[in-house]
Structure formats: structure tokens, C-alpha cells
């Protein structure tokens, strides 16, 4: 080993949720799967692109199961572990559940990465699980050509409060819990263009657990929940639209954005996943002519450990925003609405 500073992002071809397979390609792949057999207790499977699988255990308990892993989005091993774990647990929160335990998924290039660095990645993930009040109860590891880390996450919820994509309703208001711009900041970091304040903004949002999820799920008037990750805001909102057979409108001027991401986006900086996402959306994403190019890129930016997206009745909005505020999500904002029509998203200025 040399004294050259460790760069985790230099060991992989992609990073964070920007590694995800593009939505259009994934849809084509899944279309070739055999038809799923009916299981009476499988409350949520693959039919509506929801965040996790849900299995009814009994009349008062449902098991939520998900897995999420990716390659480094930052160079600091401890921060990488924290971000990956926060992202994985988010899918449990997005279904309205509370995590109960996690299993680690570890693939590391042992010939390139010091064992101390690998240990710090695992410690970062364990620290987030400790914050969530759950153990890392096991896992699996392999010697891999690129560093990969994530979790299998299990959680519990009452069957009646599980929030599915298909349950959004016409007239619902859309509330986004975290600011956008993670992929843009990550791309700037790789280019050496991200200052300390911008990095701090990125770490603060990507390591913040989406703990409002189970509280929001129990509020009257909250109909659907998801989280915004690798497909960007547009991609995950389209999943809500398709699940519920509705359209949506987003107000670009109302989107919460990390301050450091705005000038970078205006300079055209961002991950390759933006172009892949936009190509996959096709005609299902419509932009008014006065929406700036950087705003179009922002709504397609791959978010890693992004915010909860809530579809709720108008009268529930004050309560939804208050839950976010109580959990430390001061940036949560109303960004648009669901409506009758084709399953597409219109972005207005």
C-alpha cells in the first residue's frame, strides 16, 4: 500500500443509487419473469413497484422485507457505511413500518481495500442501525472486484397501515420530506468541485433516517408513501401514478433543494443516471416550456437515501408537515398534486 489517500469512489464504476438499472431496462427485465403465484398472505409483491415486500403474519402484524446495496458515493468509509444503511432502512419506513433487524451485504476487493477501511464501512452501517434501535444480526460477505455494501432490512407494521403505491387518490397533495440534489453533489465531489459545506449538506440528508414513515402511515388522510432514490423524483412519482392509474403535477419552484446543488445543477453538473432516467420516462414525463434545463435534470437526479414522498388528502397536509418538523425534517414541502388522467407527470415552473 502507498500513502496515496484512499478514494473509495475510484474503486467502482458508479456510486450510490445512481448504480441502479434504468427504469425502462428494469421494466423490460421484470416483464420476462414468470407470473407470480397467488399467496393469500403476500400483501405487497412486485405488481406495483412498491418499496418492499409485505407478508401478513397475523391480524395485527405484517412483516416488511427489503434489500438495498450499492457502490460508494463518497470516499470516507464510515460515511459510505452510514449512507448505505440509512438508504436500506428507508424502504421499511416508506411502507409505514418500523425496522426490527438488519443483515449486512458485503462485497469488497480485498486486494485493493485495507481491512481497516472495510471495518469502518461496517461500523458506519452498524452506527445507523444502532440509531434506529436495531441490531445487525448477521449477513453475507464475498471478495468482489468493486466495493459493495448494504443491508437486508426487516420491519413490522399493522396490516391496515401498510402504504402502497396504488392507494394514492385523485386530489391528493404531494409532500416531499428531504431536499433534492444528492446525485448532483456526488458528481461534483468526484470532479473535485464540492466544498466542505456542500459535502456536509450531502451527508446530513443522506444519513437522516426517514423515521416519520410509521407515524405518517397512521395519520388519517395519508394514502400512499414511497421514498425517492435512484429513479429520481420523477421516476418514483411515476410509480405512484402507474400504481394508482392517476396523473400528477409537480411545481418546480416549490421543490426543496440543497443550496449547494443549485449552482452546480445550473452549470450542468450531474450523474449519468439523469440522462438514463429521462430516456426511460419517455412521454410519461412532460415539461412546460418555461421549466429550465437544470430543473429538468434536478427532478431526474438519482437520489441516494432520499426523502419520503407522501400522497395525502388536502386536509391532512398540516398534520403531515408537523410530523416531518417534529422529526427534524424542516425542509419538507408541498410540491404538487395527484389528479385524474393518464399515468404521467407534468412538471410546471
XYZ file of C-alpha atoms in Angstrom:
349
model
C 0.000 0.000 0.000
C 1.136 3.603 -0.688
C 0.468 6.811 1.194
C -1.987 7.950 -1.507
C -5.287 8.918 0.166
C -7.945 6.227 -0.124
C -10.614 7.047 -2.723
C -13.478 4.561 -2.449
C -15.238 6.142 -5.411
C -12.186 5.402 -7.541
C -12.667 1.669 -6.988
C -16.089 1.455 -8.631
C -17.698 2.409 -11.925
C -20.696 4.054 -10.243
C -21.901 5.142 -6.852
C -24.946 5.207 -4.586
C -28.415 4.763 -6.054
C -27.069 6.089 -9.342
C -25.898 2.484 -9.850
C -29.481 1.315 -10.232
C -30.532 -0.168 -13.538
C -32.519 2.411 -15.519
C -36.318 2.192 -15.015
C -37.067 1.240 -18.628
C -34.467 -1.522 -18.677
C -35.655 -2.846 -15.313
C -39.251 -2.938 -16.525
C -38.193 -4.958 -19.553
C -36.233 -7.379 -17.380
C -39.092 -7.910 -14.925
C -41.560 -8.442 -17.771
C -39.739 -11.696 -18.522
C -40.256 -13.102 -15.048
C -42.790 -15.914 -14.702
C -46.197 -14.842 -13.463
C -46.265 -14.750 -9.672
C -48.243 -17.452 -7.914
C -51.043 -16.206 -5.628
C -50.227 -16.176 -1.910
C -53.029 -15.066 0.377
C -50.660 -13.542 2.929
C -48.477 -11.641 0.430
C -49.898 -8.145 0.837
C -47.297 -6.410 -1.352
C -45.206 -8.082 -4.051
C -43.784 -6.899 -7.363
C -47.006 -5.769 -9.024
C -46.891 -2.032 -8.252
C -43.159 -1.239 -7.856
C -43.533 -0.692 -4.123
C -40.552 -0.213 -1.833
C -40.624 -3.575 -0.045
C -42.385 -6.917 0.127
C -45.011 -7.315 2.861
C -46.211 -10.610 4.348
C -49.174 -10.822 6.738
C -48.138 -12.716 9.886
C -51.472 -12.397 11.668
C -54.342 -9.933 12.097
C -52.168 -7.304 13.802
C -48.686 -7.833 12.337
C -47.197 -7.714 8.854
C -43.536 -8.407 8.075
C -41.809 -5.905 5.757
C -38.746 -7.229 3.912
C -36.373 -5.358 1.614
C -32.766 -5.316 0.461
C -30.621 -2.458 -0.815
C -26.922 -2.166 -1.587
C -24.652 -0.136 -3.828
C -21.114 1.033 -4.540
C -19.516 4.051 -2.808
C -20.965 7.510 -3.334
C -18.334 9.095 -1.047
C -14.695 8.348 -0.264
C -14.916 8.233 3.527
C -15.550 4.580 4.530
C -17.558 5.392 7.660
C -19.794 7.846 5.783
C -20.298 5.298 2.984
C -21.499 2.729 5.510
C -23.843 5.230 7.140
C -25.376 6.320 3.838
C -25.890 2.766 2.580
C -27.542 1.639 5.814
C -29.800 4.700 6.004
C -30.860 4.112 2.415
C -31.671 0.447 3.040
C -33.779 1.120 6.138
C -35.708 3.807 4.274
C -37.760 1.236 2.372
C -39.166 -0.128 5.635
C -40.126 3.372 6.777
C -41.629 4.101 3.346
C -44.059 1.202 3.742
C -45.180 2.621 7.086
C -43.164 0.121 9.136
C -40.660 0.108 11.977
C -37.347 -1.747 11.431
C -36.631 -4.704 13.724
C -33.291 -6.078 12.439
C -30.826 -5.977 9.564
C -28.414 -8.311 7.802
C -25.277 -6.926 6.154
C -24.476 -7.416 2.461
C -20.725 -7.042 1.921
C -18.658 -7.367 -1.252
C -15.106 -5.970 -1.041
C -11.973 -6.032 -3.249
C -9.642 -7.483 -0.626
C -6.591 -6.924 -2.829
C -7.278 -3.179 -3.083
C -9.009 -2.133 0.113
C -7.373 -2.234 3.580
C -9.188 -4.287 6.186
C -9.315 -1.205 8.409
C -11.305 0.650 5.737
C -13.702 -2.286 5.370
C -14.151 -2.321 9.129
C -15.032 1.377 9.093
C -17.667 0.786 6.399
C -19.283 -1.900 8.561
C -19.024 0.325 11.628
C -20.767 3.149 9.788
C -23.656 0.885 8.880
C -23.876 -0.506 12.402
C -23.975 3.026 13.845
C -27.066 3.857 11.783
C -28.751 0.613 12.818
C -27.994 1.495 16.443
C -29.642 4.887 15.890
C -32.674 3.031 14.507
C -32.694 0.796 17.597
C -31.993 -2.453 15.755
C -29.136 -4.982 15.537
C -27.087 -6.044 12.546
C -27.845 -9.687 13.240
C -25.736 -11.333 10.533
C -25.162 -11.120 6.810
C -23.002 -12.397 3.986
C -19.666 -11.291 2.530
C -17.704 -12.026 -0.642
C -14.431 -10.969 -2.253
C -15.679 -8.729 -5.092
C -13.972 -6.608 -7.781
C -15.707 -3.419 -6.546
C -16.775 -2.361 -3.037
C -20.441 -3.073 -2.342
C -22.278 -2.577 0.936
C -25.900 -2.571 2.031
C -28.489 -4.287 4.165
C -31.355 -6.708 4.155
C -33.850 -4.854 6.349
C -36.854 -6.349 8.133
C -39.631 -4.418 9.819
C -43.118 -4.712 11.261
C -46.364 -2.806 10.800
C -50.057 -3.349 11.317
C -51.506 -4.734 8.052
C -54.054 -1.914 7.969
C -51.450 0.869 7.825
C -49.254 -0.516 5.023
C -48.968 2.201 2.363
C -48.941 1.020 -1.253
C -48.311 2.999 -4.435
C -51.734 2.031 -5.740
C -53.531 3.780 -2.872
C -52.866 7.385 -3.959
C -56.111 9.240 -4.775
C -57.129 11.953 -7.194
C -56.995 15.299 -5.419
C -54.182 14.218 -3.096
C -51.448 16.715 -2.291
C -47.810 15.624 -2.665
C -45.331 16.368 0.136
C -41.589 15.688 -0.173
C -39.631 15.188 3.046
C -35.990 15.793 2.024
C -34.313 18.253 -0.359
C -33.126 17.098 -3.782
C -29.638 17.272 -5.263
C -27.753 14.269 -3.850
C -26.632 12.928 -7.224
C -25.540 16.388 -8.363
C -23.437 16.912 -5.223
C -21.931 13.437 -5.536
C -20.960 14.117 -9.145
C -19.386 17.436 -8.156
C -17.398 15.689 -5.420
C -15.902 13.239 -7.915
C -14.858 16.186 -10.092
C -13.232 17.966 -7.146
C -15.819 20.766 -7.261
C -17.610 20.204 -3.954
C -16.564 22.306 -0.976
C -16.798 21.304 2.697
C -20.191 22.939 3.168
C -21.646 21.122 0.161
C -20.281 17.814 1.426
C -21.787 18.484 4.857
C -25.183 19.143 3.249
C -24.999 15.859 1.338
C -24.005 13.816 4.399
C -26.656 15.438 6.596
C -29.505 14.471 4.277
C -28.263 11.018 3.218
C -27.680 9.845 6.812
C -31.006 11.116 8.183
C -33.307 8.172 8.859
C -36.820 8.517 7.415
C -38.361 7.939 10.840
C -41.552 9.926 10.086
C -42.746 6.975 7.948
C -44.599 4.874 10.538
C -46.132 7.978 12.146
C -47.285 9.330 8.790
C -48.770 5.954 7.870
C -51.160 6.159 10.805
C -52.442 9.656 10.015
C -55.980 9.885 8.623
C -55.810 11.110 5.062
C -52.344 9.736 4.237
C -52.980 7.374 1.347
C -49.601 6.454 -0.185
C -45.914 6.635 0.731
C -42.716 5.971 -1.156
C -39.130 7.181 -0.982
C -37.175 8.976 -3.682
C -33.973 7.166 -4.655
C -32.218 6.103 -7.849
C -35.011 6.822 -10.343
C -35.224 10.421 -9.144
C -38.344 12.281 -8.055
C -39.955 11.804 -11.462
C -39.323 8.083 -11.593
C -40.705 7.295 -8.168
C -43.683 9.612 -8.643
C -44.420 7.810 -11.904
C -44.526 4.558 -9.919
C -47.258 6.121 -7.756
C -49.098 7.284 -10.878
C -48.945 3.871 -12.538
C -49.890 2.029 -9.360
C -52.951 4.221 -8.798
C -53.775 4.863 -12.507
C -53.563 8.630 -11.950
C -51.612 11.610 -13.223
C -49.541 14.062 -11.200
C -48.363 17.651 -11.442
C -45.145 18.949 -9.862
C -44.361 22.621 -9.244
C -40.619 23.004 -9.913
C -40.417 26.278 -7.973
C -41.677 24.582 -4.805
C -39.154 21.743 -4.763
C -36.836 21.672 -1.746
C -33.223 21.640 -2.955
C -29.934 21.571 -1.072
C -28.459 25.077 -1.511
C -25.091 23.777 -2.719
C -26.751 21.794 -5.518
C -28.433 24.737 -7.267
C -25.364 26.464 -8.806
C -23.867 23.094 -9.697
C -27.060 21.971 -11.456
C -27.163 25.294 -13.311
C -23.659 24.528 -14.587
C -24.868 21.187 -15.958
C -23.104 19.046 -13.349
C -24.798 15.763 -12.510
C -24.518 11.970 -12.759
C -25.068 9.967 -15.924
C -28.162 8.487 -14.272
C -30.025 11.734 -15.050
C -29.900 11.101 -18.806
C -30.725 7.403 -18.340
C -33.718 8.251 -16.173
C -35.069 10.889 -18.580
C -34.722 8.492 -21.510
C -36.649 5.829 -19.584
C -39.529 8.166 -18.690
C -40.255 8.991 -22.334
C -43.585 10.707 -22.918
C -44.732 9.918 -19.365
C -42.726 12.949 -18.191
C -43.941 16.264 -19.601
C -42.227 19.603 -19.030
C -43.711 23.037 -19.575
C -41.582 25.159 -21.902
C -40.562 27.584 -19.145
C -39.045 24.833 -16.955
C -35.280 25.398 -17.039
C -32.925 22.635 -18.137
C -31.343 22.445 -14.686
C -34.779 21.931 -13.123
C -35.496 19.122 -15.586
C -32.240 17.495 -14.538
C -32.999 18.030 -10.861
C -36.273 16.074 -10.936
C -34.490 13.175 -12.696
C -31.402 13.290 -10.457
C -30.681 9.939 -8.801
C -31.163 10.419 -5.080
C -29.327 8.207 -2.613
C -31.157 7.857 0.709
C -33.688 10.432 -0.453
C -36.827 11.702 1.192
C -40.279 10.284 1.743
C -42.891 11.256 -0.829
C -46.366 11.459 0.693
C -49.679 11.435 -1.156
C -52.368 12.724 1.198
C -55.716 14.487 1.339
C -55.500 18.283 1.405
C -56.856 18.461 4.933
C -54.061 16.154 6.155
C -51.234 18.414 4.911
C -50.796 20.424 8.163
C -50.513 17.217 10.187
C -48.092 15.683 7.667
C -45.831 18.740 7.737
C -45.948 18.811 11.535
C -44.803 15.173 11.743
C -41.891 15.991 9.466
C -40.984 19.027 11.564
C -41.119 17.025 14.813
C -38.644 14.539 13.343
C -36.221 17.225 12.217
C -37.222 17.486 8.547
C -37.569 21.255 8.331
C -37.224 21.260 4.527
C -40.382 19.165 3.945
C -42.628 20.922 1.445
C -45.756 20.619 -0.671
C -44.585 20.045 -4.271
C -47.670 19.138 -6.311
C -50.796 17.025 -6.553
C -52.347 13.839 -7.937
C -55.247 14.049 -10.382
C -57.398 12.007 -12.725
C -55.840 11.265 -16.090
C -53.141 9.245 -17.792
C -50.320 7.872 -15.650
C -47.853 10.672 -16.359
C -46.189 13.577 -14.557
C -46.353 17.168 -15.713
C -43.636 19.473 -14.378
C -44.600 23.145 -14.259
C -42.386 26.052 -13.363
